[in-house]
Each structure stands twice: as C-alpha cells, then as structure tokens.
mmCIF file of C-alpha atoms in Angstrom:
data_model
loop_
_atom_site.group_PDB
_atom_site.id
_atom_site.type_symbol
_atom_site.label_atom_id
_atom_site.label_comp_id
_atom_site.label_asym_id
_atom_site.label_seq_id
_atom_site.Cartn_x
_atom_site.Cartn_y
_atom_site.Cartn_z
ATOM 1 C CA MET A 1 98.132 8.435 221.240
ATOM 2 C CA LYS A 2 99.597 9.285 218.292
ATOM 3 C CA LEU A 3 97.706 7.552 215.226
ATOM 4 C CA LYS A 4 97.206 6.618 211.759
ATOM 5 C CA ILE A 5 93.877 5.109 210.007
ATOM 6 C CA LEU A 6 95.290 2.235 207.150
ATOM 7 C CA THR A 7 92.828 0.821 204.269
ATOM 8 C CA VAL A 8 92.766 -0.210 200.824
ATOM 9 C CA CYS A 9 90.763 0.539 197.786
ATOM 10 C CA ASN A 10 90.372 -0.427 194.180
ATOM 11 C CA GLU A 11 87.859 0.889 192.076
ATOM 12 C CA PRO A 12 84.916 -1.270 192.958
ATOM 13 C CA TYR A 13 85.822 -1.047 196.151
ATOM 14 C CA VAL A 14 85.303 3.109 195.594
ATOM 15 C CA ASN A 15 81.230 3.606 196.185
ATOM 16 C CA ILE A 16 81.513 1.437 199.695
ATOM 17 C CA MET A 17 84.307 3.226 201.259
ATOM 18 C CA VAL A 18 83.297 6.135 200.838
ATOM 19 C CA ASN A 19 80.999 5.950 204.193
ATOM 20 C CA LEU A 20 83.889 4.733 205.554
ATOM 21 C CA ILE A 21 86.074 8.263 204.691
ATOM 22 C CA GLN A 22 83.144 10.233 205.146
ATOM 23 C CA SER A 23 82.271 8.934 208.581
ATOM 24 C CA LEU A 24 85.742 9.388 209.973
ATOM 25 C CA SER A 25 85.767 13.121 208.307
ATOM 26 C CA ASP A 26 82.240 13.460 210.315
ATOM 27 C CA TYR A 27 83.648 11.778 213.770
ATOM 28 C CA HIS A 28 87.697 12.141 213.666
ATOM 29 C CA PRO A 29 88.907 15.000 211.098
ATOM 30 C CA ASN A 30 92.319 15.876 213.231
ATOM 31 C CA ILE A 31 93.007 11.675 213.019
ATOM 32 C CA PRO A 32 94.888 11.299 209.409
ATOM 33 C CA VAL A 33 94.082 8.503 207.352
ATOM 34 C CA GLU A 34 96.118 6.542 204.086
ATOM 35 C CA MET A 35 94.601 5.025 201.795
ATOM 36 C CA LEU A 36 96.154 2.326 199.662
ATOM 37 C CA SER A 37 95.463 3.116 196.857
ATOM 38 C CA LEU A 38 95.583 -0.302 194.172
ATOM 39 C CA ASN A 39 95.357 1.416 191.287
ATOM 40 C CA LEU A 40 92.575 3.364 191.826
ATOM 41 C CA ALA A 41 91.913 6.154 189.197
ATOM 42 C CA GLU A 42 92.916 10.180 189.679
ATOM 43 C CA GLU A 43 88.944 10.934 190.044
ATOM 44 C CA SER A 44 88.872 8.637 191.923
ATOM 45 C CA LYS A 45 91.289 9.370 194.653
ATOM 46 C CA LYS A 46 89.928 13.515 194.363
ATOM 47 C CA LYS A 47 86.313 12.322 195.560
ATOM 48 C CA PHE A 48 88.269 11.177 198.616
ATOM 49 C CA SER A 49 90.385 14.130 198.970
ATOM 50 C CA GLU A 50 87.370 15.955 198.997
ATOM 51 C CA ILE A 51 85.432 14.524 201.292
ATOM 52 C CA HIS A 52 88.302 13.778 204.192
ATOM 53 C CA ASP A 53 90.942 17.280 204.270
ATOM 54 C CA ASN A 54 92.869 14.644 206.492
ATOM 55 C CA ILE A 55 93.955 11.867 203.690
ATOM 56 C CA ILE A 56 96.960 11.071 201.651
ATOM 57 C CA PHE A 57 97.610 8.156 199.283
ATOM 58 C CA VAL A 58 99.982 5.095 198.891
ATOM 59 C CA ASP A 59 100.066 4.350 195.475
ATOM 60 C CA ASP A 60 99.829 0.882 194.607
ATOM 61 C CA ASP A 61 100.242 0.054 190.606
ATOM 62 C CA TYR A 62 100.345 -3.609 190.563
ATOM 63 C CA SER A 63 97.621 -5.133 188.188
ATOM 64 C CA SER A 64 99.290 -9.083 187.344
ATOM 65 C CA PHE A 65 96.213 -9.959 188.816
ATOM 66 C CA SER A 66 94.465 -13.505 186.616
ATOM 67 C CA ASP A 67 91.218 -12.701 188.022
ATOM 68 C CA PHE A 68 89.100 -10.560 190.455
ATOM 69 C CA GLU A 69 90.182 -13.304 192.446
ATOM 70 C CA GLN A 70 93.368 -12.268 192.661
ATOM 71 C CA GLU A 71 93.096 -8.846 193.008
ATOM 72 C CA ARG A 72 90.439 -8.726 195.924
ATOM 73 C CA ALA A 73 93.462 -11.692 198.262
ATOM 74 C CA TYR A 74 95.791 -8.807 197.687
ATOM 75 C CA CYS A 75 93.983 -6.207 198.988
ATOM 76 C CA GLU A 76 94.028 -8.546 201.873
ATOM 77 C CA SER A 77 97.022 -9.400 202.082
ATOM 78 C CA CYS A 78 98.968 -6.079 201.590
ATOM 79 C CA ARG A 79 97.519 -4.771 204.663
ATOM 80 C CA THR A 80 100.171 -6.397 206.453
ATOM 81 C CA TRP A 81 103.471 -4.673 204.770
ATOM 82 C CA ASN A 82 101.316 -1.722 204.952
ATOM 83 C CA ILE A 83 101.148 -1.826 208.779
ATOM 84 C CA LYS A 84 104.413 -2.768 208.897
ATOM 85 C CA ARG A 85 105.671 0.663 206.597
ATOM 86 C CA ILE A 86 103.595 2.625 208.626
ATOM 87 C CA LEU A 87 105.398 1.074 212.137
ATOM 88 C CA THR A 88 108.570 1.188 210.707
ATOM 89 C CA GLU A 89 108.426 4.543 209.637
ATOM 90 C CA THR A 90 106.660 6.344 212.096
ATOM 91 C CA ASP A 91 105.896 6.701 215.577
ATOM 92 C CA CYS A 92 102.326 5.733 215.353
ATOM 93 C CA SER A 93 100.113 3.146 216.144
ATOM 94 C CA VAL A 94 98.145 1.879 213.228
ATOM 95 C CA PHE A 95 94.018 1.248 213.346
ATOM 96 C CA TYR A 96 93.412 -1.343 209.713
ATOM 97 C CA LEU A 97 89.902 -0.667 208.812
ATOM 98 C CA ASP A 98 88.431 -2.158 205.584
ATOM 99 C CA GLY A 99 86.331 -0.292 203.530
ATOM 100 C CA ASP A 100 83.073 -1.698 204.434
ATOM 101 C CA VAL A 101 83.664 -0.218 207.678
ATOM 102 C CA TYR A 102 81.906 3.184 209.000
ATOM 103 C CA LEU A 103 81.657 4.525 211.868
ATOM 104 C CA GLU A 104 77.780 5.646 213.816
ATOM 105 C CA ASP A 105 80.069 7.870 216.208
ATOM 106 C CA SER A 106 81.864 9.222 218.249
ATOM 107 C CA ILE A 107 85.021 5.969 218.722
ATOM 108 C CA ASP A 108 86.870 8.143 221.546
ATOM 109 C CA GLU A 109 86.922 5.330 224.112
ATOM 110 C CA LEU A 110 87.459 2.433 222.021
ATOM 111 C CA PHE A 111 91.207 4.798 221.032
ATOM 112 C CA ASP A 112 91.977 4.830 225.426
ATOM 113 C CA PHE A 113 91.006 1.154 225.403
ATOM 114 C CA PHE A 114 93.886 0.879 222.720
ATOM 115 C CA LYS A 115 96.150 2.080 225.293
ATOM 116 C CA THR A 116 95.731 -1.175 226.739
ATOM 117 C CA VAL A 117 96.644 -3.378 224.181
ATOM 118 C CA ASP A 118 99.569 -4.677 221.468
ATOM 119 C CA PHE A 119 97.274 -5.376 219.120
ATOM 120 C CA CYS A 120 93.015 -5.335 218.893
ATOM 121 C CA ALA A 121 91.009 -7.415 216.186
ATOM 122 C CA ARG A 122 87.850 -9.064 216.571
ATOM 123 C CA VAL A 123 88.301 -12.600 218.060
ATOM 124 C CA LYS A 124 86.123 -15.202 216.964
ATOM 125 C CA VAL A 125 87.822 -18.208 218.093
ATOM 126 C CA ASP A 126 89.573 -18.303 221.428
ATOM 127 C CA SER A 127 91.801 -21.259 221.069
ATOM 128 C CA PRO A 128 94.290 -21.729 218.602
ATOM 129 C CA LEU A 129 93.507 -17.794 218.053
ATOM 130 C CA ARG A 130 91.165 -17.056 215.197
ATOM 131 C CA PHE A 131 89.856 -13.118 214.125
ATOM 132 C CA ASN A 132 88.111 -10.930 211.464
ATOM 133 C CA ALA A 133 90.882 -9.506 210.620
ATOM 134 C CA GLY A 134 88.703 -5.938 208.957
ATOM 135 C CA MET A 135 89.912 -3.712 211.937
ATOM 136 C CA ILE A 136 93.127 -4.456 213.675
ATOM 137 C CA TYR A 137 94.348 -2.175 216.276
ATOM 138 C CA VAL A 138 99.073 -2.830 216.361
ATOM 139 C CA LYS A 139 100.515 -0.872 219.159
ATOM 140 C CA ASN A 140 103.807 1.293 217.479
ATOM 141 C CA THR A 141 106.565 -0.801 219.195
ATOM 142 C CA SER A 142 109.874 -3.180 218.398
ATOM 143 C CA LYS A 143 108.584 -6.207 219.432
ATOM 144 C CA ASN A 144 105.195 -5.479 217.745
ATOM 145 C CA VAL A 145 107.315 -5.091 214.269
ATOM 146 C CA ASP A 146 109.062 -8.163 214.729
ATOM 147 C CA ILE A 147 105.247 -10.111 215.297
ATOM 148 C CA VAL A 148 103.862 -7.600 212.459
ATOM 149 C CA ASP A 149 107.245 -9.178 209.811
ATOM 150 C CA GLU A 150 106.560 -12.518 210.403
ATOM 151 C CA TRP A 151 103.442 -11.817 209.827
ATOM 152 C CA GLU A 152 103.519 -10.099 206.312
ATOM 153 C CA LYS A 153 106.133 -13.367 205.485
ATOM 154 C CA GLU A 154 104.207 -16.281 206.210
ATOM 155 C CA THR A 155 101.071 -14.407 204.453
ATOM 156 C CA ARG A 156 103.290 -13.994 201.066
ATOM 157 C CA LYS A 157 103.920 -17.569 201.649
ATOM 158 C CA HIS A 158 100.973 -18.260 200.370
ATOM 159 C CA GLY A 159 100.577 -15.949 197.010
ATOM 160 C CA TRP A 160 97.223 -13.952 196.360
ATOM 161 C CA VAL A 161 94.885 -16.329 198.113
ATOM 162 C CA TRP A 162 92.110 -14.531 200.223
ATOM 163 C CA LEU A 163 91.264 -14.456 203.442
ATOM 164 C CA SER A 164 95.518 -15.883 203.740
ATOM 165 C CA ALA A 165 96.077 -12.738 205.893
ATOM 166 C CA GLN A 166 93.390 -13.681 208.112
ATOM 167 C CA ASN A 167 94.354 -16.589 209.193
ATOM 168 C CA GLU A 168 97.668 -15.714 209.304
ATOM 169 C CA LEU A 169 97.668 -12.904 211.762
ATOM 170 C CA GLY A 170 95.251 -15.864 213.405
ATOM 171 C CA ASN A 171 98.479 -18.925 213.484
ATOM 172 C CA VAL A 172 100.839 -15.737 214.304
ATOM 173 C CA LEU A 173 99.291 -14.396 217.536
ATOM 174 C CA GLU A 174 98.784 -17.854 218.552
ATOM 175 C CA ARG A 175 102.376 -17.969 218.095
ATOM 176 C CA HIS A 176 103.149 -14.698 221.089
ATOM 177 C CA ARG A 177 100.038 -14.866 222.865
ATOM 178 C CA ASN A 178 101.951 -15.063 225.646
ATOM 179 C CA SER A 179 104.872 -11.807 225.570
ATOM 180 C CA VAL A 180 101.967 -9.399 224.099
ATOM 181 C CA ILE A 181 98.931 -8.198 224.737
ATOM 182 C CA ILE A 182 95.545 -9.706 222.693
ATOM 183 C CA LYS A 183 91.783 -8.071 223.381
ATOM 184 C CA THR A 184 89.438 -8.135 221.411
ATOM 185 C CA PHE A 185 87.102 -5.213 221.182
ATOM 186 C CA PRO A 186 84.639 -4.345 223.346
ATOM 187 C CA LYS A 187 80.952 -4.978 222.627
ATOM 188 C CA ARG A 188 80.087 -1.326 221.745
ATOM 189 C CA PHE A 189 82.263 -1.045 218.724
ATOM 190 C CA ASP A 190 82.895 -5.271 217.712
ATOM 191 C CA GLY A 191 81.862 -4.430 214.143
ATOM 192 C CA ILE A 192 79.260 -6.915 213.875
ATOM 193 C CA ASP A 193 76.417 -5.194 211.920
ATOM 194 C CA THR A 194 74.115 -7.027 213.460
ATOM 195 C CA ASN A 195 74.655 -5.951 216.741
ATOM 196 C CA PRO A 196 72.890 -2.839 218.108
ATOM 197 C CA GLU A 197 75.382 -1.444 220.431
ATOM 198 C CA THR A 198 77.934 -1.140 218.376
ATOM 199 C CA VAL A 199 78.703 2.886 216.956
ATOM 200 C CA LEU A 200 81.262 0.615 214.321
ATOM 201 C CA VAL A 201 79.537 -1.115 212.085
ATOM 202 C CA HIS A 202 81.720 -4.307 209.261
ATOM 203 C CA MET A 203 79.660 -5.156 206.742
ATOM 204 C CA LYS A 204 82.095 -7.604 204.581
ATOM 205 C CA GLY A 205 81.477 -6.826 201.329
ATOM 206 C CA PRO A 206 79.631 -4.515 198.650
ATOM 207 C CA THR A 207 76.409 -5.727 198.600
ATOM 208 C CA LYS A 208 75.625 -3.801 201.102
ATOM 209 C CA LYS A 209 76.587 -0.027 202.177
ATOM 210 C CA LYS A 210 75.103 0.370 205.629
ATOM 211 C CA ARG A 211 72.645 -1.351 207.657
#
C-alpha cells in the first residue's frame, strides 16, 4: 500500500507538532510526510527537517484572517483540498493527522487494517455519522476522490468556521455510507488519550503535549 501522511501546521502549533514529527521519524521513517505549512517561518521548517528526513513542505501563504480563530478554522478546512490534491496528483492513499497527535509505538497493524476500508475516522455517532476528524484515512480510488471533492465544496460554503470540515465529513459520508466502506479506528489506535491501550494519541489542543 502506497501511503502519504499529511498534516497541517502554523507557527502557534510548532512546539506541539514536534511530537508528531519526532514519533513518525522514530517508528515509521520511510513513510513520506507532507506538511501543509501555513505561513511557517523558515527556521520552523528547518527544525522539522532536522527531525525527519522524509518530510516535504507545501507552503500556503494565505493570511487574510480577521483573528486567530479564523486562522485556526482555515487549518482545519484546508485538509479537505490537500487530501484531494494528494489523491489526484499521486497514486498514494492519505493518512491525515492533526498536529496534536503522536505515536507511542509502531502502527503497522493499523496500516494493515487500512487495507480493509475506503475511509477511516473515529466515529462519535453512528446515525447520522459524526466523526472526530483529527485522524482520517482515505484510500485512493476515483470514487473517493469524488467524495473528498464533495467534502471540500461543502466545507468551503461555511467560510473559515471552526469544525466545518469535521461536521461536513459526517454529512458527506452519511450520504455515501452504502457505497463505500467506512470504519472507525480499532481501540488500539483510536487516539483517545484516556484509553491506556491506544498507541496513537490525540491530545486535542495545544495546552498539553503528551499524556
């Protein structure tokens, strides 16, 4: 399975993102990482490059934000078109990870699990579908490209509003749930920081680096 890991970082998240990039380098250094760098300073990109040999930066200099909340929401929304970009420009599937996620061990078993799905995200509500969108796997198929395109278009309708991408992921996949295979993460990889079994940890915010 050809796979790229995608993440998004702006300057306020650099010190948190270090944990993700370091743990990816420790456990899966051969899997390429693409970082959407929103107005990142060159010294920040250098810092990440010194940690991980297999990282590239996709620069985004959009800066028309009225406040930090809009910038934060843009970081959440832009995963939609960047997942689509990788799916359309390469033959890789995409594993998107928020910057406040990190690994405590190898996740090879999760990569094997991904072979059984089209989409994987942590399901919060089953009907109608609602997800935590901080960790999303998308298999590279023409059908899934169309679904991600729909997800992007629905997200953009909101402007830069926090959690619009997460909410629209649920709305879009609910419409397609009978035509693609959608699964939640296995417990060992569900990201919930209070779950002692998970080796993939999602801290949900910049206030605490690790559990």
